[in-house]
GROMACS .gro file of C-alpha atoms in nm:
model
  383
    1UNK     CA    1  -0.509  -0.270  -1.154
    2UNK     CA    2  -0.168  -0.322  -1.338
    3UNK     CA    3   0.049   0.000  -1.313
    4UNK     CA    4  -0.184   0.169  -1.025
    5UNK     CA    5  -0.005   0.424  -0.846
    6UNK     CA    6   0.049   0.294  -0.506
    7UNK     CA    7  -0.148   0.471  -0.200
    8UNK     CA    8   0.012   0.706   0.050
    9UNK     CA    9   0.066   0.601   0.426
   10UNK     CA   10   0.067   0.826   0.741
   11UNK     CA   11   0.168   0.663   1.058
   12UNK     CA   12   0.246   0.968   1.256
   13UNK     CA   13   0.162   1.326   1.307
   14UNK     CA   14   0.472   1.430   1.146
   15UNK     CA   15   0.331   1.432   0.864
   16UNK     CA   16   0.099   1.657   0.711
   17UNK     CA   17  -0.220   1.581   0.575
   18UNK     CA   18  -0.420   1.794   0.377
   19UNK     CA   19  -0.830   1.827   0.368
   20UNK     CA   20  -0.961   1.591   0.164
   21UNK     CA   21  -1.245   1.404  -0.013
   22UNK     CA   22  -1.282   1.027  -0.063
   23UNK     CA   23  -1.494   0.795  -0.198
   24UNK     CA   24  -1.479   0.539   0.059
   25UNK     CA   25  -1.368   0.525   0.420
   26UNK     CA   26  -1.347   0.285   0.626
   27UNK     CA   27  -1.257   0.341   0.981
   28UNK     CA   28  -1.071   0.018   1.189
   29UNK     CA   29  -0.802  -0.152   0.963
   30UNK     CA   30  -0.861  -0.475   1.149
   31UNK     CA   31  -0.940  -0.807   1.020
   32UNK     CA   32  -1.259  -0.687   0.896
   33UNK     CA   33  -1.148  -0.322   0.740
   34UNK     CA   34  -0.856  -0.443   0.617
   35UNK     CA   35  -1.015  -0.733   0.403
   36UNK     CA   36  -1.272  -0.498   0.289
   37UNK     CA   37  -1.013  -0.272   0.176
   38UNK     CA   38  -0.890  -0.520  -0.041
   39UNK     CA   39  -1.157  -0.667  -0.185
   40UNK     CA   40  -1.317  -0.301  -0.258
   41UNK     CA   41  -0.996  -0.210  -0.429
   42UNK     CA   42  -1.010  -0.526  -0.658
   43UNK     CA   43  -1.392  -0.452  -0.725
   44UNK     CA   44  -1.318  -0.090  -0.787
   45UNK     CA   45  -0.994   0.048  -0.890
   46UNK     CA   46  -1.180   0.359  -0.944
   47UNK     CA   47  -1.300   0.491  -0.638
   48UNK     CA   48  -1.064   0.702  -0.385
   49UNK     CA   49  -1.066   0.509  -0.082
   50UNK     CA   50  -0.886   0.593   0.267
   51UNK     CA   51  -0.846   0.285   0.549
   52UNK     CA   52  -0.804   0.446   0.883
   53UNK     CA   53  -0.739   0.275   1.230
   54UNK     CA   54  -0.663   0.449   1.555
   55UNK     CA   55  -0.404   0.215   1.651
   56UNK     CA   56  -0.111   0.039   1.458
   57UNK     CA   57  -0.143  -0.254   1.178
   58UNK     CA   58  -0.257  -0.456   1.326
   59UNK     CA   59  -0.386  -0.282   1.661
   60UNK     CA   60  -0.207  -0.437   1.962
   61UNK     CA   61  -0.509  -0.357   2.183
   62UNK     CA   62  -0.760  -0.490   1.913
   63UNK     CA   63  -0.929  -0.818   1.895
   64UNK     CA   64  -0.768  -0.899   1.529
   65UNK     CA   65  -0.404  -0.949   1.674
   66UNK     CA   66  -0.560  -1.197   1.943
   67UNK     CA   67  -0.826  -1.369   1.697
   68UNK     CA   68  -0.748  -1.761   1.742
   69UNK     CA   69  -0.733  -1.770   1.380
   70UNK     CA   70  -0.910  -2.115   1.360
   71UNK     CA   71  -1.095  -2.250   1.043
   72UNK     CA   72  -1.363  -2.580   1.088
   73UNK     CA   73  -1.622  -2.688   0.847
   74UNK     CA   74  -1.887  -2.722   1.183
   75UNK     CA   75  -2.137  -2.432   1.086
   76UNK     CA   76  -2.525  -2.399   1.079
   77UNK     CA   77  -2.636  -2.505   0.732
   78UNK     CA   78  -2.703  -2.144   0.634
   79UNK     CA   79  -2.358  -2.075   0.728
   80UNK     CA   80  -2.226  -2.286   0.531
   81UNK     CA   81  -2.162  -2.125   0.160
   82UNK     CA   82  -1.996  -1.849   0.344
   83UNK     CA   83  -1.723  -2.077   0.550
   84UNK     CA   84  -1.642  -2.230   0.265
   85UNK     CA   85  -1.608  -1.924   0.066
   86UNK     CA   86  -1.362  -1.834   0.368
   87UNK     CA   87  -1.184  -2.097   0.307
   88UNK     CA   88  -1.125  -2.029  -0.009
   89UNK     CA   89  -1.026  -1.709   0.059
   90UNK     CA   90  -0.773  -1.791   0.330
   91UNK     CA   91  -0.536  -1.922   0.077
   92UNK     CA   92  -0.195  -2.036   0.138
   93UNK     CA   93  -0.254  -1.834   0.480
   94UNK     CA   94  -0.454  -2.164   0.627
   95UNK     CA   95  -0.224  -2.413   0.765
   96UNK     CA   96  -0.451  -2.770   0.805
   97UNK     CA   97  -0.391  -2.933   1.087
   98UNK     CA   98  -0.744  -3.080   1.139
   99UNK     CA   99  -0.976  -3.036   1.479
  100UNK     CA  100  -1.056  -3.301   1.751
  101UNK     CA  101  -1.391  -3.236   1.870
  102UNK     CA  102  -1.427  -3.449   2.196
  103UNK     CA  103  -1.779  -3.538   2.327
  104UNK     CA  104  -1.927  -3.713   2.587
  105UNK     CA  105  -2.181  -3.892   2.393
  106UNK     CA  106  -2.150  -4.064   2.066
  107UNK     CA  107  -2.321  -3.915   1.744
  108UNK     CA  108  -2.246  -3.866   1.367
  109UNK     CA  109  -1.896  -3.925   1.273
  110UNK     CA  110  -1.792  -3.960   1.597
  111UNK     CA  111  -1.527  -4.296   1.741
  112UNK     CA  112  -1.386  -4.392   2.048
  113UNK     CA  113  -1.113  -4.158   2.157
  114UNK     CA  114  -0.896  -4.461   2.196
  115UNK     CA  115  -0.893  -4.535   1.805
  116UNK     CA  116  -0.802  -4.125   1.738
  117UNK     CA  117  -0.560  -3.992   1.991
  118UNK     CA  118  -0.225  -4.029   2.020
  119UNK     CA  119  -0.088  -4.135   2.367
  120UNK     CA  120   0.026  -3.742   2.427
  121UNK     CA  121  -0.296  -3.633   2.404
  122UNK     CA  122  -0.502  -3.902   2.528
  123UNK     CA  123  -0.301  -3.898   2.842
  124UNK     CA  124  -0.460  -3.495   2.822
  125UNK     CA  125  -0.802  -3.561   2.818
  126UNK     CA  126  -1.054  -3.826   3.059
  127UNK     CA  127  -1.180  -4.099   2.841
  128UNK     CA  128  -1.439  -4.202   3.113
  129UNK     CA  129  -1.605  -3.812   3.059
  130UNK     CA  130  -1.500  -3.724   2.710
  131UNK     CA  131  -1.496  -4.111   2.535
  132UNK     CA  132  -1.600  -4.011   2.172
  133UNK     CA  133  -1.426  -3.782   1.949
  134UNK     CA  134  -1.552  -3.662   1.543
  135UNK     CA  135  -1.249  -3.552   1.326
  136UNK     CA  136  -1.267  -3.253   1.104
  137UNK     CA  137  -0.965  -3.276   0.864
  138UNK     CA  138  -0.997  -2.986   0.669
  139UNK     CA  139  -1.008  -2.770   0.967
  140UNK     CA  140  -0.694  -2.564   1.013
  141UNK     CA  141  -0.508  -2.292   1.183
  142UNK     CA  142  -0.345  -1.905   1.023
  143UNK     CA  143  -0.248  -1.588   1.217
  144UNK     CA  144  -0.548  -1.335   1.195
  145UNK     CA  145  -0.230  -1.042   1.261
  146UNK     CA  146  -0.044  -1.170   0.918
  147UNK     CA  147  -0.319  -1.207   0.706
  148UNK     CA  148  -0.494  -0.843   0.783
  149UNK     CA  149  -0.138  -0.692   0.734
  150UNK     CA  150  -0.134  -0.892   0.392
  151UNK     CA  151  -0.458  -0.775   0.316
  152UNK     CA  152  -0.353  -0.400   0.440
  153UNK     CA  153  -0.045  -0.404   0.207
  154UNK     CA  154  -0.219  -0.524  -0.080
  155UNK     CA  155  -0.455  -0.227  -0.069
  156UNK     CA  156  -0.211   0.015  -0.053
  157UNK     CA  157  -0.014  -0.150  -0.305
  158UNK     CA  158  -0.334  -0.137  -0.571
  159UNK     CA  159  -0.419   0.260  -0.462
  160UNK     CA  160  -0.563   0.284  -0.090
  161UNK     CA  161  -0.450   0.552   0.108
  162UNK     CA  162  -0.397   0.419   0.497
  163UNK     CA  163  -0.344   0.671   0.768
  164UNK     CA  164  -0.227   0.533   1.156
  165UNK     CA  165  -0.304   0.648   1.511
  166UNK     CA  166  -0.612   0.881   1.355
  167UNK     CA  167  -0.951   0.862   1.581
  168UNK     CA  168  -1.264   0.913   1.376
  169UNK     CA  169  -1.564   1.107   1.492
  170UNK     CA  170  -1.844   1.119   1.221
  171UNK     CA  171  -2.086   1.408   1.196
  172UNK     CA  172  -2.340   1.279   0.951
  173UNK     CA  173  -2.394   1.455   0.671
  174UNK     CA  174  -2.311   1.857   0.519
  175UNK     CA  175  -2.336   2.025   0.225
  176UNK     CA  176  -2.587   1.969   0.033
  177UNK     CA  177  -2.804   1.876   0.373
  178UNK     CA  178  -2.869   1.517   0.195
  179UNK     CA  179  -2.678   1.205   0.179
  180UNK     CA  180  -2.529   1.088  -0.147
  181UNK     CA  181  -2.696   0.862  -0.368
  182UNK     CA  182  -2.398   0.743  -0.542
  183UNK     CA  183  -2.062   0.924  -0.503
  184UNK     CA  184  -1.960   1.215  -0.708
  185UNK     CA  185  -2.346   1.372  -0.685
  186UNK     CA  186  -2.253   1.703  -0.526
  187UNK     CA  187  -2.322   1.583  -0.095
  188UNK     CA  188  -2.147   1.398   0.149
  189UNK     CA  189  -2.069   1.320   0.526
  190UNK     CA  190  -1.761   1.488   0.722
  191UNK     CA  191  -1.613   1.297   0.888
  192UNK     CA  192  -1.300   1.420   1.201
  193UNK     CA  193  -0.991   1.273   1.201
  194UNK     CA  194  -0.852   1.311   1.517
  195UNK     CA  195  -0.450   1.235   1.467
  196UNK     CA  196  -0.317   1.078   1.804
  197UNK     CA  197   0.037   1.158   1.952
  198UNK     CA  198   0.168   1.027   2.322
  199UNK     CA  199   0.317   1.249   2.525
  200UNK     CA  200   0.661   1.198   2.721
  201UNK     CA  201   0.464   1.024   3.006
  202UNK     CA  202   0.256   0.795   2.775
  203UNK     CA  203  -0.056   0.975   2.722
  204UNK     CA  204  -0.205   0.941   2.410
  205UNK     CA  205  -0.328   1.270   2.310
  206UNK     CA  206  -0.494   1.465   2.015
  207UNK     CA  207  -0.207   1.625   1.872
  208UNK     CA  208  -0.451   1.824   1.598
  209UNK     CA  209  -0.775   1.702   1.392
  210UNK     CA  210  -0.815   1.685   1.019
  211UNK     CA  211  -1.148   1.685   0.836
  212UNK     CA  212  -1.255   1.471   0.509
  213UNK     CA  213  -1.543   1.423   0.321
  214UNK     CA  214  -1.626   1.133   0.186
  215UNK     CA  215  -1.937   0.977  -0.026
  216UNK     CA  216  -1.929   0.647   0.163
  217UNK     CA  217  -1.857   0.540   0.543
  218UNK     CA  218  -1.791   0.204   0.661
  219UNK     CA  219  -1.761   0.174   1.049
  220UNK     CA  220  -1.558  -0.155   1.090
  221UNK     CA  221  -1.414  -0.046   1.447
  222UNK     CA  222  -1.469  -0.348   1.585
  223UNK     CA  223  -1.644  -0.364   1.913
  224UNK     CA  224  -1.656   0.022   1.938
  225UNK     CA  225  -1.847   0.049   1.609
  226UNK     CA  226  -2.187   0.026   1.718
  227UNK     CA  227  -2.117   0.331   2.001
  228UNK     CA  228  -1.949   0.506   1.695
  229UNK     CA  229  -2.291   0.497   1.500
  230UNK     CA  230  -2.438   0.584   1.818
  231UNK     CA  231  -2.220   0.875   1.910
  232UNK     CA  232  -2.193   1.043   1.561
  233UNK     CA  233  -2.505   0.900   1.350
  234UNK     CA  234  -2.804   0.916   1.642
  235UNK     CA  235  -2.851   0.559   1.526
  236UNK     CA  236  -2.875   0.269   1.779
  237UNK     CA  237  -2.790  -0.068   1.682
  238UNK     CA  238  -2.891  -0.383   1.859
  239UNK     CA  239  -2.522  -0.511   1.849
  240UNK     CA  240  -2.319  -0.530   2.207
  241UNK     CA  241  -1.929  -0.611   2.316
  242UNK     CA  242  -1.794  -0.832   2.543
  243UNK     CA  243  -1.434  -0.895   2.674
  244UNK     CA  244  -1.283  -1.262   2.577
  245UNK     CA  245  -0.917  -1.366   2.712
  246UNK     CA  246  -0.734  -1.637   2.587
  247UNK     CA  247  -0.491  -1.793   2.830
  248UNK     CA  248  -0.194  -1.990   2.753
  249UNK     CA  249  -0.125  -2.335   2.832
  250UNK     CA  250   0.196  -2.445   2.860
  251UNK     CA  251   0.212  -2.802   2.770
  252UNK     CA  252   0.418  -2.878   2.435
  253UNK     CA  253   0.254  -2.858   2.108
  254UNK     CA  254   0.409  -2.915   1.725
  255UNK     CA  255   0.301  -2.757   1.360
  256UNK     CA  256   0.138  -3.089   1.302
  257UNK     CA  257  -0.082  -3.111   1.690
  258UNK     CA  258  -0.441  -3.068   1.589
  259UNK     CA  259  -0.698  -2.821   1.769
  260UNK     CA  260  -0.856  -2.947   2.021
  261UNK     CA  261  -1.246  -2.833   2.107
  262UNK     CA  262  -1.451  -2.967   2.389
  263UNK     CA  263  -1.697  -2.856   2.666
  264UNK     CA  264  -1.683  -2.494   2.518
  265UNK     CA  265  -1.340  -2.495   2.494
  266UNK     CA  266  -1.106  -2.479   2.215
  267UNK     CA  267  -0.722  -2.548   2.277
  268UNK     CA  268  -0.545  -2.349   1.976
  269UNK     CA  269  -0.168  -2.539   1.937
  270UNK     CA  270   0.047  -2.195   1.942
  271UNK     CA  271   0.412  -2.128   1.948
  272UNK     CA  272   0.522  -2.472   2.135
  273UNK     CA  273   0.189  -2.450   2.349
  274UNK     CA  274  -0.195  -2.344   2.303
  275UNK     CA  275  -0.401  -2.083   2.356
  276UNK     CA  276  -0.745  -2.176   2.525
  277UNK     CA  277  -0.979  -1.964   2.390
  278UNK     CA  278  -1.310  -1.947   2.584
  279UNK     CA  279  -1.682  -1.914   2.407
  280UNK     CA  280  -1.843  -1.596   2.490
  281UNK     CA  281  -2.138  -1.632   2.714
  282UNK     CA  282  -2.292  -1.300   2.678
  283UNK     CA  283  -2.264  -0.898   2.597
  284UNK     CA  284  -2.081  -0.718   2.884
  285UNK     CA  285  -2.276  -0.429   2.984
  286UNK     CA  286  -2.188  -0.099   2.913
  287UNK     CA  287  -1.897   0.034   3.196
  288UNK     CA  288  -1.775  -0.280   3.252
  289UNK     CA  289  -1.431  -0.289   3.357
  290UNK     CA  290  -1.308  -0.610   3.301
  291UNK     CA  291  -1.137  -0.736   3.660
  292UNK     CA  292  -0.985  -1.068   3.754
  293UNK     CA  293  -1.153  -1.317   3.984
  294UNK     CA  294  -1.051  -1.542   4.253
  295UNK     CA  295  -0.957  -1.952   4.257
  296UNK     CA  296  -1.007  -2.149   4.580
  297UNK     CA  297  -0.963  -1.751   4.746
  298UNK     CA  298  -0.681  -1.629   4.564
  299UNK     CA  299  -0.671  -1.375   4.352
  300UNK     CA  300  -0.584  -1.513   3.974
  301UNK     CA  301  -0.584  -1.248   3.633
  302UNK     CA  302  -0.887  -1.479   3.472
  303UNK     CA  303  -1.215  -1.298   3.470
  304UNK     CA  304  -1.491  -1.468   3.643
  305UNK     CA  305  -1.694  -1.621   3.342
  306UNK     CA  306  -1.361  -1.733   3.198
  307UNK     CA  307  -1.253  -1.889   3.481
  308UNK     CA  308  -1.567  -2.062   3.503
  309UNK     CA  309  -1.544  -2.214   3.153
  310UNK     CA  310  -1.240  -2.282   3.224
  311UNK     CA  311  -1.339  -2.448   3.564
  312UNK     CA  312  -1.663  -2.661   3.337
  313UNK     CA  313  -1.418  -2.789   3.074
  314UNK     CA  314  -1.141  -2.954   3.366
  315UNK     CA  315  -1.318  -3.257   3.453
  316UNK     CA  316  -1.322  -3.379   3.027
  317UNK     CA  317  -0.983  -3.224   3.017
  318UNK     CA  318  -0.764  -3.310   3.304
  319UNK     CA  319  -0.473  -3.110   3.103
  320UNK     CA  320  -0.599  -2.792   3.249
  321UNK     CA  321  -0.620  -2.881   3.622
  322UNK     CA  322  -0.234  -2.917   3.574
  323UNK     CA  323   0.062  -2.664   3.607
  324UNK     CA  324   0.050  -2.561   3.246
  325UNK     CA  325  -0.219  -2.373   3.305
  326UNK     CA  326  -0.096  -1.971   3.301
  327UNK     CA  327  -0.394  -1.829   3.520
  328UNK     CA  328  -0.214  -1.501   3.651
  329UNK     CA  329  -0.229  -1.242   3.962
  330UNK     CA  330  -0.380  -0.963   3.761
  331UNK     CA  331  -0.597  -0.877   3.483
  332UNK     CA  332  -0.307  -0.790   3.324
  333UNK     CA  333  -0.129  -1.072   3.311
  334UNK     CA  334  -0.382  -1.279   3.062
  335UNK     CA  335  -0.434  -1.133   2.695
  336UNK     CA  336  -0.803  -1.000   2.645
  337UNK     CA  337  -0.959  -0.777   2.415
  338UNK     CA  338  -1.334  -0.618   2.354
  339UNK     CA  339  -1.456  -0.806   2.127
  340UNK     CA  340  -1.798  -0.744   1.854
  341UNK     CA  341  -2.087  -0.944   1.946
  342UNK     CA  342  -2.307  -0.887   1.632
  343UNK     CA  343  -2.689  -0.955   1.682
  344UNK     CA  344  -2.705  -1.289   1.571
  345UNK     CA  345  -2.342  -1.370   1.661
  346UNK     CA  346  -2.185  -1.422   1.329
  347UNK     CA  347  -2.045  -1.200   1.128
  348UNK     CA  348  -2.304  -0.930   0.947
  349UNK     CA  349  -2.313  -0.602   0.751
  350UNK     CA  350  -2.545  -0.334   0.761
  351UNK     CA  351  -2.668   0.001   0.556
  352UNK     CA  352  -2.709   0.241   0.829
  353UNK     CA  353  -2.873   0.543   0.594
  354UNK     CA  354  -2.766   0.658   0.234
  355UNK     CA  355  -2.405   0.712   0.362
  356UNK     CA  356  -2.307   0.468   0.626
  357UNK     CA  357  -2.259   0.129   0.697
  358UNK     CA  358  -2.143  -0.128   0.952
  359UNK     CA  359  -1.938  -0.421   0.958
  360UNK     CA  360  -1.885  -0.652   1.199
  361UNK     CA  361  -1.689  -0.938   1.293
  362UNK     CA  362  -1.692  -1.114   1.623
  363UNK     CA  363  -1.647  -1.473   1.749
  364UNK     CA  364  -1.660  -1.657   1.475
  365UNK     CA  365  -1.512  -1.390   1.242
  366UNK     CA  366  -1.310  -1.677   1.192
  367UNK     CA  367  -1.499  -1.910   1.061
  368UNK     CA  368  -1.712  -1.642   0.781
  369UNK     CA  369  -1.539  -1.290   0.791
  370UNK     CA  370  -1.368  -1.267   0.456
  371UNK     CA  371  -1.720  -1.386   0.277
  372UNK     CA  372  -1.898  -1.129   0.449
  373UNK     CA  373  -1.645  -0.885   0.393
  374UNK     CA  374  -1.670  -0.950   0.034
  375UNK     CA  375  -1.996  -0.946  -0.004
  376UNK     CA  376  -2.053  -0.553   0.137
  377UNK     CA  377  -1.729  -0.467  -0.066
  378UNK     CA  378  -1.968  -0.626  -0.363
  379UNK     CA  379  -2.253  -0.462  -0.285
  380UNK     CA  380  -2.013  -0.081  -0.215
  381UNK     CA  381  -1.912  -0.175  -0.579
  382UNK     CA  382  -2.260  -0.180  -0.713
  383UNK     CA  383  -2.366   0.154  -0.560
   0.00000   0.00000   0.00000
């Protein structure tokens, strides 16, 4: 890639963008696109590729710019090559700071609580409920944001062409009436760009639509991308969405405070405090407007099943029943996002037809994204 030209950036409708045709495009420059954007670009300087994401880099309203950004060597077996080629790939961008996985019962690995913990955070927890405790000291912390805008950069940087605030609708395929077998053949699908533009009273808008052609389509929209496929494609995916806040609690944290995981929960140590990110107990269904629920009668901006984890995890960790907990009036008061929930629940690709394909993230995007995002921009390089 020495002395590529470097790719062209639109952020706004301002300015003008032409027809075109393209390779590759992946829609949703989020953890997910982004990476595959990169590795795609190292695989194959060759191919024209545009990255294109309906928000900002990263999307504010995404699930990337919330992602707890946690790495921990506790996977399934079969898991297990691909969290460690994550780790790999995380770089510099991991921060190790090891994980304190507190449990009620003892097991491999595990000692007394006692023998671990400092007196800060033993004073946190309920020894009598959560006595045992199994180190993982390669485990570590990095901000999803950063290292998708790294990964972003660097594909421009080597040739990809990025446009901002664009809205894809896909329309299968045209021209020929087939899909391509391998790009250049003479097909391909059309896909609409629809650029975005907010009006004076903060409406976002369609200011105008573009149209491109591409040989290849990667949907990595995040929790919208199976509807996408649906929507545009006619094909119907067994993957779902669900909405996942992650609440702050305000008690004091350092660079060097471990992550702490127990009963569910997992206490991220965050800019002087944590984030408590909550598993995710199920799909939401389709229409669900996320709403806040109610503590001891009064209204609070945690949904119901995160309050209840929340609510499951207080008696092992008495540090939540205090004030530091931020709970909220509204909805709006506690970060949440829609967030993937592959079939299978980790991170997965798939070849929709001859044309498309989707890539999701998730939960523990984590934990085995950039593997999996390498391996479809391996297997995009091959075609």
């Amino acid at each position: 890639m020495t002395g590529a030209a470097a790719g062209r950036v639109w952020a706004h409708v301002g300015q003008p963008f032409a027809p075109a045709r393209y390779d590759v495009l992946i829609v949703g420059a989020g953890r997910m696109g982004a990476a595959l954007a990169r590795f795609l670009r190292a695989a194959r300087p060759d191919l024209s590729l545009l990255l294109a994401e309906e928000g900002g880099l990263p999307n504010e309203e995404g699930a990337t710019i919330l992602a707890p950004g946690v790495w921990h060597a506790d996977v399934p077996p079969e898991r297990r090559e691909e969290a460690e080629r994550t780790r790999v790939l995380l770089g510099d961008a991991l921060t190790p700071c090891g994980l304190l996985d507190l449990q009620g019962q003892a097991g491999p690995a595990t000692r007394p609580v006692s023998e671990v913990l400092g007196p800060d955070l033993l004073g946190w927890i309920d020894a009598g409920v959560l006595p045992h405790v199994r180190l993982d000291g390669r485990a570590g912390v990095y901000s999803a944001g950063q290292l998708t805008l790294g990964h972003a950069q660097t594909a421009i940087r080597e040739g990809a062409d990025l446009m901002l605030n664009v809205r894809a609708e896909l329309h299968g395929h045209e021209l020929n009436g087939h899909a391509l077998d391998r790009p250049g053949s003479g097909g391909a699908a059309r896909v609409a760009l629809h650029r975005l533009s907010v009006t004076n009273t903060h409406q976002v808008v369609v200011d105008h639509t573009v149209n491109v052609t591409v040989a290849r389509v990667v949907i990595a929209a995040g929790a919208p991308g199976p509807a996408l496929a649906e929507a545009g494609l006619g094909i119907v995916t067994p993957h779902r969405a669900a909405y996942r806040q992650t609440p702050r609690l305000e008690v004091p944290s350092t660079s060097g405070t471990p992550v702490l995981r127990a009963e569910g929960l997992t206490l991220r140590p965050q800019s002087g405090g944590f984030t408590v990110v909550p598993p995710v107990p199920h799909p939401d269904p389709w229409g669900y407007v996320p709403t806040g629920g109610r503590l001891v009668g009064v209204p609070v901006g945690l949904r119901r099943e995160t309050l209840d984890a929340v609510m499951r995890a207080m008696p092992g960790l008495s540090v939540l029943a205090g004030e530091g907990l931020v709970v909220g009036r509204s909805i709006a008061d506690i970060p949440g996002a829609w967030l993937a929930v592959p079939a299978g629940d980790w991170p997965t690709w798939e070849r929709l037809d001859d044309t498309h394909w989707l890539l999701l993230g998730g939960e523990r995007a984590d934990l085995t994204g950039l593997a999996v995002a390498e391996q479809l921009a391996q297997a995009l390089a091959a075609t």
